[in-house]
Short mmCIF file of C-alpha atoms in Angstrom, two decimals:
data_model
loop_
_atom_site.label_atom_id
_atom_site.label_comp_id
_atom_site.label_asym_id
_atom_site.label_seq_id
_atom_site.Cartn_x
_atom_site.Cartn_y
_atom_site.Cartn_z
CA MET A 1 96.08 14.69 26.55
CA ASN A 2 95.09 17.49 24.18
CA PRO A 3 91.38 17.93 23.33
CA ASN A 4 91.79 16.76 19.71
CA GLN A 5 93.47 13.55 20.80
CA ALA A 6 90.84 12.95 23.48
CA GLN A 7 88.08 13.48 20.91
CA LEU A 8 89.57 11.09 18.34
CA LEU A 9 90.25 8.51 21.06
CA LYS A 10 86.61 8.75 22.09
CA GLU A 11 85.59 8.03 18.49
CA VAL A 12 87.91 4.99 18.36
CA MET A 13 86.44 3.78 21.67
CA ALA A 14 82.89 4.22 20.38
CA ALA A 15 83.67 2.43 17.10
CA ASP A 16 85.36 -0.46 18.93
CA PHE A 17 82.54 -0.73 21.45
CA THR A 18 80.04 -1.03 18.59
CA LEU A 19 82.05 -4.04 17.43
CA ILE A 20 82.14 -5.54 20.92
CA ASP A 21 78.37 -5.31 21.23
CA LEU A 22 77.64 -6.58 17.72
CA ASN A 23 80.12 -9.41 18.31
CA LEU A 24 78.10 -10.60 21.34
CA TYR A 25 74.82 -10.31 19.45
CA LEU A 26 76.18 -12.27 16.50
CA ASN A 27 77.52 -15.05 18.75
CA THR A 28 73.92 -15.90 19.58
CA HIS A 29 72.44 -14.88 16.19
CA PRO A 30 75.00 -16.27 13.73
CA TYR A 31 72.54 -16.26 10.79
CA ASP A 32 71.53 -12.58 10.98
CA GLN A 33 72.75 -11.39 7.60
CA ASN A 34 71.94 -7.71 8.27
CA ALA A 35 73.87 -7.69 11.53
CA ILE A 36 76.82 -9.37 9.80
CA MET A 37 76.83 -6.61 7.18
CA LEU A 38 76.61 -3.98 9.92
CA PHE A 39 79.52 -5.62 11.76
CA TYR A 40 81.62 -5.63 8.62
CA ASN A 41 80.92 -1.95 7.87
CA CYS A 42 81.60 -0.93 11.47
CA ALA A 43 84.83 -2.94 11.47
CA GLN A 44 86.03 -1.05 8.38
CA ARG A 45 85.21 2.27 9.99
CA ALA A 46 86.89 1.28 13.26
CA LYS A 47 90.02 0.29 11.38
CA ILE A 48 90.20 3.65 9.58
CA LEU A 49 89.72 5.57 12.83
CA ARG A 50 92.31 3.44 14.60
CA ASN A 51 94.89 3.97 11.86
CA GLU A 52 94.29 7.71 11.96
CA TYR A 53 94.63 7.81 15.76
CA GLU A 54 97.81 5.75 15.79
CA ARG A 55 99.37 7.83 13.02
CA LEU A 56 98.76 11.05 14.96
CA TYR A 57 99.15 10.03 18.61
CA GLY A 58 101.02 6.74 18.93
CA PRO A 59 100.28 3.04 19.19
CA LEU A 60 97.14 1.54 20.74
CA THR A 61 98.73 -1.93 20.85
CA ALA A 62 102.32 -3.01 21.40
CA GLN A 63 102.22 -4.87 18.08
CA SER A 64 101.36 -1.69 16.13
CA THR A 65 104.25 0.28 17.63
CA PRO A 66 106.15 2.05 14.80
CA TYR A 67 109.84 1.70 13.94
CA LYS A 68 111.18 4.52 16.07
CA CYS A 69 113.79 4.85 18.82
CA PRO A 70 113.14 5.05 21.71
CA TRP A 71 110.40 2.41 21.82
CA GLN A 72 107.09 4.37 21.80
CA TRP A 73 104.77 1.78 23.36
CA ILE A 74 105.50 2.65 27.00
CA ASN A 75 104.87 6.41 26.55
CA SER A 76 102.36 8.19 28.78
CA PRO A 77 99.50 8.60 29.16
CA TRP A 78 98.40 5.11 30.16
CA PRO A 79 94.61 4.68 30.17
CA TRP A 80 94.36 4.96 33.97
CA GLU A 81 96.31 8.20 34.14
CA MET B 1 91.28 -2.84 27.32
CA TRP B 2 91.78 -6.33 25.89
CA VAL B 3 91.03 -8.13 22.63
CA TYR B 4 90.96 -11.93 22.42
CA GLU B 5 93.00 -13.77 19.78
CA LYS B 6 91.84 -17.23 18.79
CA LYS B 7 95.19 -18.97 19.19
CA LEU B 8 97.45 -20.18 21.96
CA GLU B 9 100.76 -18.48 22.66
CA TYR B 10 102.47 -21.87 22.19
CA PRO B 11 100.85 -25.05 20.85
CA VAL B 12 99.29 -27.66 23.19
CA LYS B 13 98.38 -30.98 21.60
CA ILE B 14 98.17 -33.87 24.06
CA LYS B 15 97.36 -37.29 22.57
CA ASN B 16 96.94 -39.37 25.75
CA PRO B 17 94.66 -38.38 28.66
CA ASN B 18 96.31 -38.50 32.08
CA PRO B 19 93.94 -37.26 34.80
CA LYS B 20 96.47 -37.87 37.57
CA LEU B 21 98.80 -35.36 35.94
CA ALA B 22 95.94 -32.91 35.40
CA LYS B 23 95.34 -32.98 39.16
CA TYR B 24 98.85 -31.60 39.66
CA ILE B 25 99.06 -29.23 36.69
CA ILE B 26 95.83 -27.47 37.69
CA SER B 27 97.90 -25.79 40.40
CA GLN B 28 99.38 -23.56 37.72
CA TYR B 29 95.81 -22.57 36.79
CA GLY B 30 94.49 -21.50 40.19
CA GLY B 31 97.18 -22.35 42.71
CA PRO B 32 99.43 -20.12 44.86
CA ASP B 33 102.12 -19.67 42.20
CA GLY B 34 99.79 -20.09 39.24
CA GLU B 35 99.13 -18.03 36.15
CA LEU B 36 95.85 -16.50 37.38
CA ALA B 37 97.55 -15.16 40.51
CA ALA B 38 100.45 -13.89 38.41
CA SER B 39 98.19 -12.06 35.97
CA LEU B 40 96.02 -10.44 38.66
CA ARG B 41 99.10 -9.48 40.67
CA TYR B 42 100.82 -7.66 37.80
CA LEU B 43 97.69 -6.10 36.33
CA SER B 44 96.76 -4.75 39.79
CA GLN B 45 100.24 -3.51 40.67
CA ARG B 46 100.79 -1.67 37.37
CA PHE B 47 98.52 1.24 38.37
CA SER B 48 100.88 2.47 41.08
CA MET B 49 104.18 2.04 39.22
CA PRO B 50 106.28 5.22 39.02
CA THR B 51 107.94 4.78 35.59
CA ASN B 52 106.66 3.99 32.12
CA GLU B 53 109.11 1.09 31.84
CA ALA B 54 107.61 -0.53 34.96
CA LYS B 55 104.02 0.22 33.89
CA GLY B 56 104.74 -1.30 30.49
CA ILE B 57 106.43 -4.42 31.82
CA LEU B 58 103.68 -5.13 34.38
CA ASN B 59 100.94 -4.42 31.83
CA ASP B 60 102.44 -6.66 29.19
CA ILE B 61 103.62 -9.52 31.42
CA GLY B 62 100.22 -9.46 33.17
CA THR B 63 98.69 -9.83 29.73
CA GLU B 64 101.03 -12.66 28.73
CA GLU B 65 100.11 -14.50 31.94
CA LEU B 66 96.51 -14.64 30.73
CA ALA B 67 97.78 -16.43 27.63
CA HIS B 68 99.63 -18.86 29.93
CA LEU B 69 96.44 -19.37 31.95
CA GLU B 70 94.77 -20.39 28.70
CA MET B 71 97.58 -22.83 27.89
CA ILE B 72 97.32 -24.46 31.34
CA GLY B 73 93.54 -24.66 31.02
CA THR B 74 94.03 -26.34 27.64
CA ILE B 75 96.49 -28.86 29.12
CA VAL B 76 94.09 -29.73 31.97
CA TYR B 77 91.19 -30.01 29.54
CA GLN B 78 93.06 -32.29 27.16
CA LEU B 79 94.43 -34.47 29.97
CA THR B 80 90.93 -35.14 31.34
CA ARG B 81 88.91 -35.15 28.11
CA GLY B 82 86.64 -38.20 27.90
CA VAL B 83 87.99 -39.79 31.09
CA PRO B 84 85.14 -41.67 32.87
CA ALA B 85 84.10 -40.80 36.44
CA ASP B 86 85.44 -44.05 37.95
CA VAL B 87 88.91 -43.40 36.53
CA LEU B 88 88.87 -39.82 37.85
CA GLU B 89 87.85 -41.23 41.22
CA ARG B 90 90.74 -43.73 41.19
CA VAL B 91 93.37 -41.00 40.65
CA GLY B 92 91.99 -38.81 43.42
CA LEU B 93 89.70 -36.58 41.37
CA GLY B 94 86.42 -37.94 42.82
CA ALA B 95 85.84 -34.80 44.88
CA TYR B 96 86.73 -32.64 41.89
CA TYR B 97 84.33 -34.57 39.66
CA THR B 98 81.57 -34.13 42.22
CA ASP B 99 81.75 -30.35 42.12
CA HIS B 100 83.09 -29.66 38.62
CA ASP B 101 82.59 -32.71 36.39
CA HIS B 102 85.05 -32.22 33.46
CA ALA B 103 85.11 -28.42 33.79
CA VAL B 104 88.29 -26.49 34.49
CA TYR B 105 88.11 -24.80 37.90
CA PRO B 106 90.81 -22.53 39.39
CA MET B 107 92.27 -24.34 42.38
CA SER B 108 95.58 -25.63 43.71
CA ALA B 109 96.86 -29.20 43.41
CA SER B 110 95.68 -29.80 46.98
CA GLY B 111 92.14 -28.60 46.14
CA THR B 112 92.16 -25.10 47.66
CA PRO B 113 90.03 -22.81 45.48
CA PHE B 114 91.76 -19.78 44.00
CA THR B 115 92.05 -16.84 46.38
CA ALA B 116 93.31 -13.28 45.96
CA ALA B 117 95.18 -13.87 49.24
CA TYR B 118 97.88 -15.39 46.98
CA ILE B 119 98.80 -11.91 45.74
CA GLN B 120 99.78 -8.55 47.13
CA SER B 121 99.52 -5.09 45.64
CA LYS B 122 101.45 -2.95 48.06
CA GLY B 123 101.64 0.46 46.43
CA ASP B 124 105.38 0.43 47.12
CA PRO B 125 107.04 -0.27 43.76
CA ILE B 126 110.20 -1.74 45.33
CA ALA B 127 108.16 -4.16 47.45
CA ASP B 128 105.88 -5.03 44.52
CA LEU B 129 108.70 -5.71 42.05
CA HIS B 130 110.53 -7.89 44.58
CA GLU B 131 107.34 -9.89 45.06
CA ASP B 132 107.05 -10.23 41.29
CA MET B 133 110.60 -11.55 40.92
CA ALA B 134 109.97 -14.06 43.72
CA ALA B 135 106.69 -15.08 42.08
CA GLU B 136 108.46 -15.84 38.80
CA GLN B 137 111.03 -18.01 40.59
CA LYS B 138 108.31 -19.87 42.49
CA ALA B 139 106.45 -20.50 39.23
CA ARG B 140 109.68 -21.70 37.59
CA ALA B 141 110.26 -24.13 40.47
CA THR B 142 106.66 -25.36 40.19
CA TYR B 143 107.08 -26.01 36.46
CA GLU B 144 110.25 -27.97 37.21
CA ASN B 145 108.36 -30.06 39.79
CA LEU B 146 105.61 -30.70 37.24
CA ILE B 147 108.14 -31.69 34.56
CA ASN B 148 109.64 -34.15 37.10
CA LEU B 149 106.18 -35.69 37.57
CA THR B 150 105.71 -36.15 33.80
CA ASP B 151 107.06 -38.53 31.20
CA ASP B 152 104.75 -37.49 28.36
CA PRO B 153 106.65 -35.37 25.80
CA ASP B 154 103.36 -33.78 24.67
CA VAL B 155 103.02 -32.30 28.17
CA ILE B 156 106.68 -31.62 28.86
CA ASP B 157 107.04 -29.48 25.72
CA PRO B 158 104.56 -26.71 26.66
CA LEU B 159 105.64 -26.93 30.33
CA ARG B 160 109.23 -26.28 29.26
CA PHE B 161 108.09 -23.28 27.25
CA LEU B 162 106.19 -21.89 30.23
CA ARG B 163 109.19 -22.47 32.51
CA GLU B 164 111.41 -20.52 30.13
CA ARG B 165 108.96 -17.62 30.12
CA GLU B 166 109.21 -17.44 33.92
CA VAL B 167 112.97 -17.01 33.57
CA VAL B 168 112.54 -14.22 30.99
CA HIS B 169 109.93 -12.46 33.14
CA PHE B 170 112.26 -12.63 36.15
CA GLN B 171 114.96 -10.97 34.09
CA ARG B 172 112.63 -8.18 32.88
CA PHE B 173 111.31 -7.53 36.38
CA GLY B 174 114.90 -7.25 37.59
CA GLU B 175 115.59 -4.66 34.92
CA ALA B 176 112.40 -2.77 35.80
CA LEU B 177 113.41 -2.84 39.47
CA ARG B 178 116.79 -1.33 38.61
CA ILE B 179 115.12 1.44 36.59
CA VAL B 180 112.71 2.20 39.45
CA GLN B 181 115.50 2.20 42.03
CA ASP B 182 117.52 4.63 39.90
CA LYS B 183 114.53 6.93 39.56
CA LEU B 184 113.76 6.87 43.27
CA ALA B 185 117.42 7.57 44.05
CA GLU B 186 117.47 10.72 41.89
CA LYS B 187 118.12 13.89 43.83
CA PRO B 188 114.81 15.78 44.01
CA PHE B 189 114.77 19.42 42.99
CA TYR B 190 112.57 20.28 45.96
CA VAL B 191 111.68 18.66 49.24
CA LYS B 192 108.42 16.75 48.95
CA LYS B 193 106.21 17.28 51.94
CA PRO B 194 104.89 14.12 53.55
CA ASP B 195 101.24 13.46 52.69
CA CYS B 196 100.07 14.33 56.20
CA MET B 197 101.41 17.90 55.70
CA ASN B 198 99.50 18.37 52.45
CA PRO B 199 96.24 20.32 52.98
CA ALA B 200 94.59 18.26 50.23
CA TYR B 201 94.74 15.20 52.47
CA LYS B 202 93.04 16.98 55.38
CA ARG B 203 89.33 16.81 55.83
#
């Protein structure tokens, strides 16, 4: 994986992790308006980063695999490689 | 990594509780040929697969099995929802009620708790894919046994869906096996030294 791809992937991972953590917090604090706003803003940012990553380096989920032959989803590297 | 979606893969809507049936169907939750074993088996084996086709199929079937686990859990939950303790006791779920009340716990129909001893992850892709094909057939047979024990169409419908998925998975594993066999049969451009000859493996 080239350094630019690794860097952008790291940003997607960070953005998504922010959502994971806020998600847990909000499950037990469902009336925290500020946290809800933060979640929403972070979700927007995560979506933009994800779209950018997928456009440049290929799909992060099978369902977002583009119309292209051969099927791109199974391409290396897998996360454990 | 994984993201949860708040929906089932296929709908489960059971109108009439039937705890006796739940006692049998729970085997597909945590039994020897159940969905939990299937998912853990494929998601563990995928790391050592030699081709992207095999990695992809194990990754994605292992993921789908988690959706099936959720469907089975839903069936067991709906079949036992609101059933009083004395009724559970009468159908043979007294011991289950003692330890788990109305919770869903991964175990076989005979009451054996889930164990990773149900699965293997051999590191040999041919051995692993053969195990996977056998596992799908065993799960298909189990679903057929469960359908034979049922006369409720609300239960038969999702069980039939799950049975069909086992057939599809068997087919895909067979294709992955063929791809892996072809790759392993390719003539190598150089002779690979056995691991014991590789200095990196020596202390």
